[in-house]
């Protein structure tokens, strides 16, 4: 019983010390907006689009790469073109913070993780961090996802 209580206390302390996905997202909302709607022509919406990315083969890795390495060049989301520049957050955010914000955008504004997918973890982000890419390479990877 003491071990269970201790494990719970450690988990709660870790949550209190770490930033929540919503608080990390405050760095994102200037471009993607508090509602996840984005800015037409410049920054794409996250609302309604993140589940589409995650459902694509390679989508989980791609969305981690976007946060770690940024994204440059034109993209298309549901037929609309966007040509803003997403900065890389790999140097400024810890793996835990990237996982937290990914979980936030995956479950906010009506978004849901695709069936069978679990929440993002720091270990998952760390594994992708070991594959350094440029923002242009991330854009090329997006094209391979076959998103419309």
PDB file of C-alpha atoms in Angstrom:
ATOM      1  CA  UNK A   1       0.000   0.000   0.000  1.00  0.00           C
ATOM      2  CA  UNK A   2       2.833   2.399   0.854  1.00  0.00           C
ATOM      3  CA  UNK A   3       4.434   1.702  -2.540  1.00  0.00           C
ATOM      4  CA  UNK A   4       1.201   2.552  -4.365  1.00  0.00           C
ATOM      5  CA  UNK A   5       0.799   5.800  -2.425  1.00  0.00           C
ATOM      6  CA  UNK A   6       4.430   6.712  -3.043  1.00  0.00           C
ATOM      7  CA  UNK A   7       4.095   6.011  -6.774  1.00  0.00           C
ATOM      8  CA  UNK A   8       0.965   8.193  -6.911  1.00  0.00           C
ATOM      9  CA  UNK A   9       2.699  11.004  -5.071  1.00  0.00           C
ATOM     10  CA  UNK A  10       5.669  10.850  -7.441  1.00  0.00           C
ATOM     11  CA  UNK A  11       3.337  10.953 -10.454  1.00  0.00           C
ATOM     12  CA  UNK A  12       1.435  13.970  -9.108  1.00  0.00           C
ATOM     13  CA  UNK A  13       4.676  15.784  -8.296  1.00  0.00           C
ATOM     14  CA  UNK A  14       5.949  15.149 -11.822  1.00  0.00           C
ATOM     15  CA  UNK A  15       2.748  16.591 -13.268  1.00  0.00           C
ATOM     16  CA  UNK A  16       2.977  19.646 -11.037  1.00  0.00           C
ATOM     17  CA  UNK A  17       6.577  20.311 -12.039  1.00  0.00           C
ATOM     18  CA  UNK A  18       6.012  19.788 -15.749  1.00  0.00           C
ATOM     19  CA  UNK A  19       4.039  22.109 -17.996  1.00  0.00           C
ATOM     20  CA  UNK A  20       0.621  21.061 -19.197  1.00  0.00           C
ATOM     21  CA  UNK A  21      -0.038  20.805 -22.903  1.00  0.00           C
ATOM     22  CA  UNK A  22      -2.435  23.759 -22.685  1.00  0.00           C
ATOM     23  CA  UNK A  23       0.226  25.976 -21.121  1.00  0.00           C
ATOM     24  CA  UNK A  24       2.839  24.930 -23.704  1.00  0.00           C
ATOM     25  CA  UNK A  25       0.267  25.625 -26.446  1.00  0.00           C
ATOM     26  CA  UNK A  26       0.255  29.289 -25.411  1.00  0.00           C
ATOM     27  CA  UNK A  27       3.480  29.556 -27.447  1.00  0.00           C
ATOM     28  CA  UNK A  28       1.573  28.260 -30.486  1.00  0.00           C
ATOM     29  CA  UNK A  29      -1.672  30.185 -30.327  1.00  0.00           C
ATOM     30  CA  UNK A  30      -0.315  33.386 -31.860  1.00  0.00           C
ATOM     31  CA  UNK A  31      -0.194  31.521 -35.174  1.00  0.00           C
ATOM     32  CA  UNK A  32      -2.645  28.635 -34.754  1.00  0.00           C
ATOM     33  CA  UNK A  33      -5.051  30.716 -32.603  1.00  0.00           C
ATOM     34  CA  UNK A  34      -6.591  29.791 -29.227  1.00  0.00           C
ATOM     35  CA  UNK A  35      -9.322  27.914 -31.126  1.00  0.00           C
ATOM     36  CA  UNK A  36      -6.880  25.930 -33.289  1.00  0.00           C
ATOM     37  CA  UNK A  37      -8.401  27.579 -36.392  1.00  0.00           C
ATOM     38  CA  UNK A  38      -5.093  28.934 -37.750  1.00  0.00           C
ATOM     39  CA  UNK A  39      -4.795  31.989 -40.001  1.00  0.00           C
ATOM     40  CA  UNK A  40      -6.000  31.568 -43.606  1.00  0.00           C
ATOM     41  CA  UNK A  41      -3.184  31.416 -46.137  1.00  0.00           C
ATOM     42  CA  UNK A  42      -0.441  31.527 -43.528  1.00  0.00           C
ATOM     43  CA  UNK A  43      -0.859  29.087 -40.627  1.00  0.00           C
ATOM     44  CA  UNK A  44      -3.007  25.958 -41.032  1.00  0.00           C
ATOM     45  CA  UNK A  45      -5.751  24.905 -38.666  1.00  0.00           C
ATOM     46  CA  UNK A  46      -5.073  22.256 -36.077  1.00  0.00           C
ATOM     47  CA  UNK A  47      -8.765  21.840 -35.296  1.00  0.00           C
ATOM     48  CA  UNK A  48     -10.110  19.065 -37.497  1.00  0.00           C
ATOM     49  CA  UNK A  49      -6.737  18.484 -39.164  1.00  0.00           C
ATOM     50  CA  UNK A  50      -4.539  16.853 -36.498  1.00  0.00           C
ATOM     51  CA  UNK A  51      -6.593  13.601 -36.451  1.00  0.00           C
ATOM     52  CA  UNK A  52      -6.227  13.443 -40.238  1.00  0.00           C
ATOM     53  CA  UNK A  53      -2.442  13.685 -39.888  1.00  0.00           C
ATOM     54  CA  UNK A  54      -2.354  11.064 -37.149  1.00  0.00           C
ATOM     55  CA  UNK A  55      -4.481   8.645 -39.179  1.00  0.00           C
ATOM     56  CA  UNK A  56      -2.004   8.752 -42.090  1.00  0.00           C
ATOM     57  CA  UNK A  57       0.763   6.160 -42.179  1.00  0.00           C
ATOM     58  CA  UNK A  58       3.794   7.921 -40.659  1.00  0.00           C
ATOM     59  CA  UNK A  59       1.646  10.765 -39.349  1.00  0.00           C
ATOM     60  CA  UNK A  60       2.658  10.419 -35.694  1.00  0.00           C
ATOM     61  CA  UNK A  61       6.341  10.663 -36.551  1.00  0.00           C
ATOM     62  CA  UNK A  62       5.687  13.539 -38.947  1.00  0.00           C
ATOM     63  CA  UNK A  63       3.820  15.654 -36.395  1.00  0.00           C
ATOM     64  CA  UNK A  64       6.623  15.117 -33.852  1.00  0.00           C
ATOM     65  CA  UNK A  65       9.122  16.203 -36.519  1.00  0.00           C
ATOM     66  CA  UNK A  66       7.107  19.383 -37.172  1.00  0.00           C
ATOM     67  CA  UNK A  67       7.522  20.417 -33.540  1.00  0.00           C
ATOM     68  CA  UNK A  68      11.150  19.341 -33.288  1.00  0.00           C
ATOM     69  CA  UNK A  69      12.450  20.668 -36.619  1.00  0.00           C
ATOM     70  CA  UNK A  70       9.858  23.135 -37.920  1.00  0.00           C
ATOM     71  CA  UNK A  71       8.241  23.284 -41.347  1.00  0.00           C
ATOM     72  CA  UNK A  72       8.886  25.579 -44.310  1.00  0.00           C
ATOM     73  CA  UNK A  73       7.358  25.769 -47.750  1.00  0.00           C
ATOM     74  CA  UNK A  74       3.837  25.655 -49.054  1.00  0.00           C
ATOM     75  CA  UNK A  75       1.421  23.039 -47.779  1.00  0.00           C
ATOM     76  CA  UNK A  76      -2.212  22.304 -48.525  1.00  0.00           C
ATOM     77  CA  UNK A  77      -4.847  21.532 -45.897  1.00  0.00           C
ATOM     78  CA  UNK A  78      -8.290  20.491 -47.140  1.00  0.00           C
ATOM     79  CA  UNK A  79      -7.682  22.252 -50.448  1.00  0.00           C
ATOM     80  CA  UNK A  80      -6.466  25.546 -48.928  1.00  0.00           C
ATOM     81  CA  UNK A  81      -2.832  26.586 -49.370  1.00  0.00           C
ATOM     82  CA  UNK A  82      -0.653  27.833 -46.502  1.00  0.00           C
ATOM     83  CA  UNK A  83       2.820  29.274 -46.732  1.00  0.00           C
ATOM     84  CA  UNK A  84       3.894  30.324 -43.248  1.00  0.00           C
ATOM     85  CA  UNK A  85       7.025  29.144 -41.499  1.00  0.00           C
ATOM     86  CA  UNK A  86       6.718  26.907 -38.440  1.00  0.00           C
ATOM     87  CA  UNK A  87       9.716  27.393 -36.143  1.00  0.00           C
ATOM     88  CA  UNK A  88      11.598  24.449 -34.687  1.00  0.00           C
ATOM     89  CA  UNK A  89      10.988  23.898 -30.975  1.00  0.00           C
ATOM     90  CA  UNK A  90      13.492  21.072 -30.504  1.00  0.00           C
ATOM     91  CA  UNK A  91      16.016  23.341 -28.791  1.00  0.00           C
ATOM     92  CA  UNK A  92      13.555  25.178 -26.548  1.00  0.00           C
ATOM     93  CA  UNK A  93      11.129  22.443 -25.450  1.00  0.00           C
ATOM     94  CA  UNK A  94      11.863  19.238 -23.561  1.00  0.00           C
ATOM     95  CA  UNK A  95      10.571  15.887 -24.787  1.00  0.00           C
ATOM     96  CA  UNK A  96       7.905  15.931 -22.058  1.00  0.00           C
ATOM     97  CA  UNK A  97       6.677  19.355 -23.153  1.00  0.00           C
ATOM     98  CA  UNK A  98       6.481  18.344 -26.809  1.00  0.00           C
ATOM     99  CA  UNK A  99       4.540  15.209 -25.889  1.00  0.00           C
ATOM    100  CA  UNK A 100       2.211  17.301 -23.696  1.00  0.00           C
ATOM    101  CA  UNK A 101       1.436  19.836 -26.427  1.00  0.00           C
ATOM    102  CA  UNK A 102       0.931  17.061 -28.986  1.00  0.00           C
ATOM    103  CA  UNK A 103      -1.550  15.413 -26.640  1.00  0.00           C
ATOM    104  CA  UNK A 104      -3.270  18.770 -26.183  1.00  0.00           C
ATOM    105  CA  UNK A 105      -3.690  19.490 -29.900  1.00  0.00           C
ATOM    106  CA  UNK A 106      -4.716  15.875 -30.538  1.00  0.00           C
ATOM    107  CA  UNK A 107      -7.627  16.112 -28.109  1.00  0.00           C
ATOM    108  CA  UNK A 108      -8.766  19.757 -28.264  1.00  0.00           C
ATOM    109  CA  UNK A 109     -11.352  21.562 -30.435  1.00  0.00           C
ATOM    110  CA  UNK A 110     -13.195  18.296 -31.144  1.00  0.00           C
ATOM    111  CA  UNK A 111     -10.002  16.472 -32.186  1.00  0.00           C
ATOM    112  CA  UNK A 112      -9.603  12.867 -31.072  1.00  0.00           C
ATOM    113  CA  UNK A 113      -6.744  10.418 -31.334  1.00  0.00           C
ATOM    114  CA  UNK A 114      -7.493   7.814 -34.022  1.00  0.00           C
ATOM    115  CA  UNK A 115      -8.751   4.465 -32.755  1.00  0.00           C
ATOM    116  CA  UNK A 116      -5.940   2.367 -31.350  1.00  0.00           C
ATOM    117  CA  UNK A 117      -3.547   5.271 -30.827  1.00  0.00           C
ATOM    118  CA  UNK A 118      -2.345   6.165 -27.360  1.00  0.00           C
ATOM    119  CA  UNK A 119      -1.168   9.477 -25.970  1.00  0.00           C
ATOM    120  CA  UNK A 120       2.246  10.765 -27.043  1.00  0.00           C
ATOM    121  CA  UNK A 121       5.121  10.064 -24.641  1.00  0.00           C
ATOM    122  CA  UNK A 122       8.440  11.734 -23.954  1.00  0.00           C
ATOM    123  CA  UNK A 123      10.181   8.495 -24.996  1.00  0.00           C
ATOM    124  CA  UNK A 124       8.434   8.634 -28.379  1.00  0.00           C
ATOM    125  CA  UNK A 125       9.581  12.240 -28.887  1.00  0.00           C
ATOM    126  CA  UNK A 126      13.122  11.359 -27.807  1.00  0.00           C
ATOM    127  CA  UNK A 127      13.258   8.555 -30.392  1.00  0.00           C
ATOM    128  CA  UNK A 128      12.297  11.001 -33.157  1.00  0.00           C
ATOM    129  CA  UNK A 129      14.772  13.593 -31.896  1.00  0.00           C
ATOM    130  CA  UNK A 130      17.512  11.108 -32.820  1.00  0.00           C
ATOM    131  CA  UNK A 131      16.567  11.596 -36.510  1.00  0.00           C
ATOM    132  CA  UNK A 132      17.655  15.191 -37.221  1.00  0.00           C
ATOM    133  CA  UNK A 133      15.882  16.794 -40.179  1.00  0.00           C
ATOM    134  CA  UNK A 134      15.619  20.206 -41.786  1.00  0.00           C
ATOM    135  CA  UNK A 135      12.305  22.052 -41.981  1.00  0.00           C
ATOM    136  CA  UNK A 136      12.333  21.479 -45.770  1.00  0.00           C
ATOM    137  CA  UNK A 137      12.782  17.718 -45.239  1.00  0.00           C
ATOM    138  CA  UNK A 138       9.779  17.765 -42.891  1.00  0.00           C
ATOM    139  CA  UNK A 139       7.747  19.365 -45.705  1.00  0.00           C
ATOM    140  CA  UNK A 140       8.864  16.617 -48.097  1.00  0.00           C
ATOM    141  CA  UNK A 141       7.784  14.017 -45.517  1.00  0.00           C
ATOM    142  CA  UNK A 142       4.370  15.683 -45.346  1.00  0.00           C
ATOM    143  CA  UNK A 143       3.877  15.170 -49.065  1.00  0.00           C
ATOM    144  CA  UNK A 144       4.521  11.443 -48.594  1.00  0.00           C
ATOM    145  CA  UNK A 145       1.585  11.250 -46.142  1.00  0.00           C
ATOM    146  CA  UNK A 146      -0.879  11.804 -48.982  1.00  0.00           C
ATOM    147  CA  UNK A 147      -2.913  14.436 -47.123  1.00  0.00           C
ATOM    148  CA  UNK A 148      -5.386  16.517 -49.128  1.00  0.00           C
TER     149      UNK A 148
END
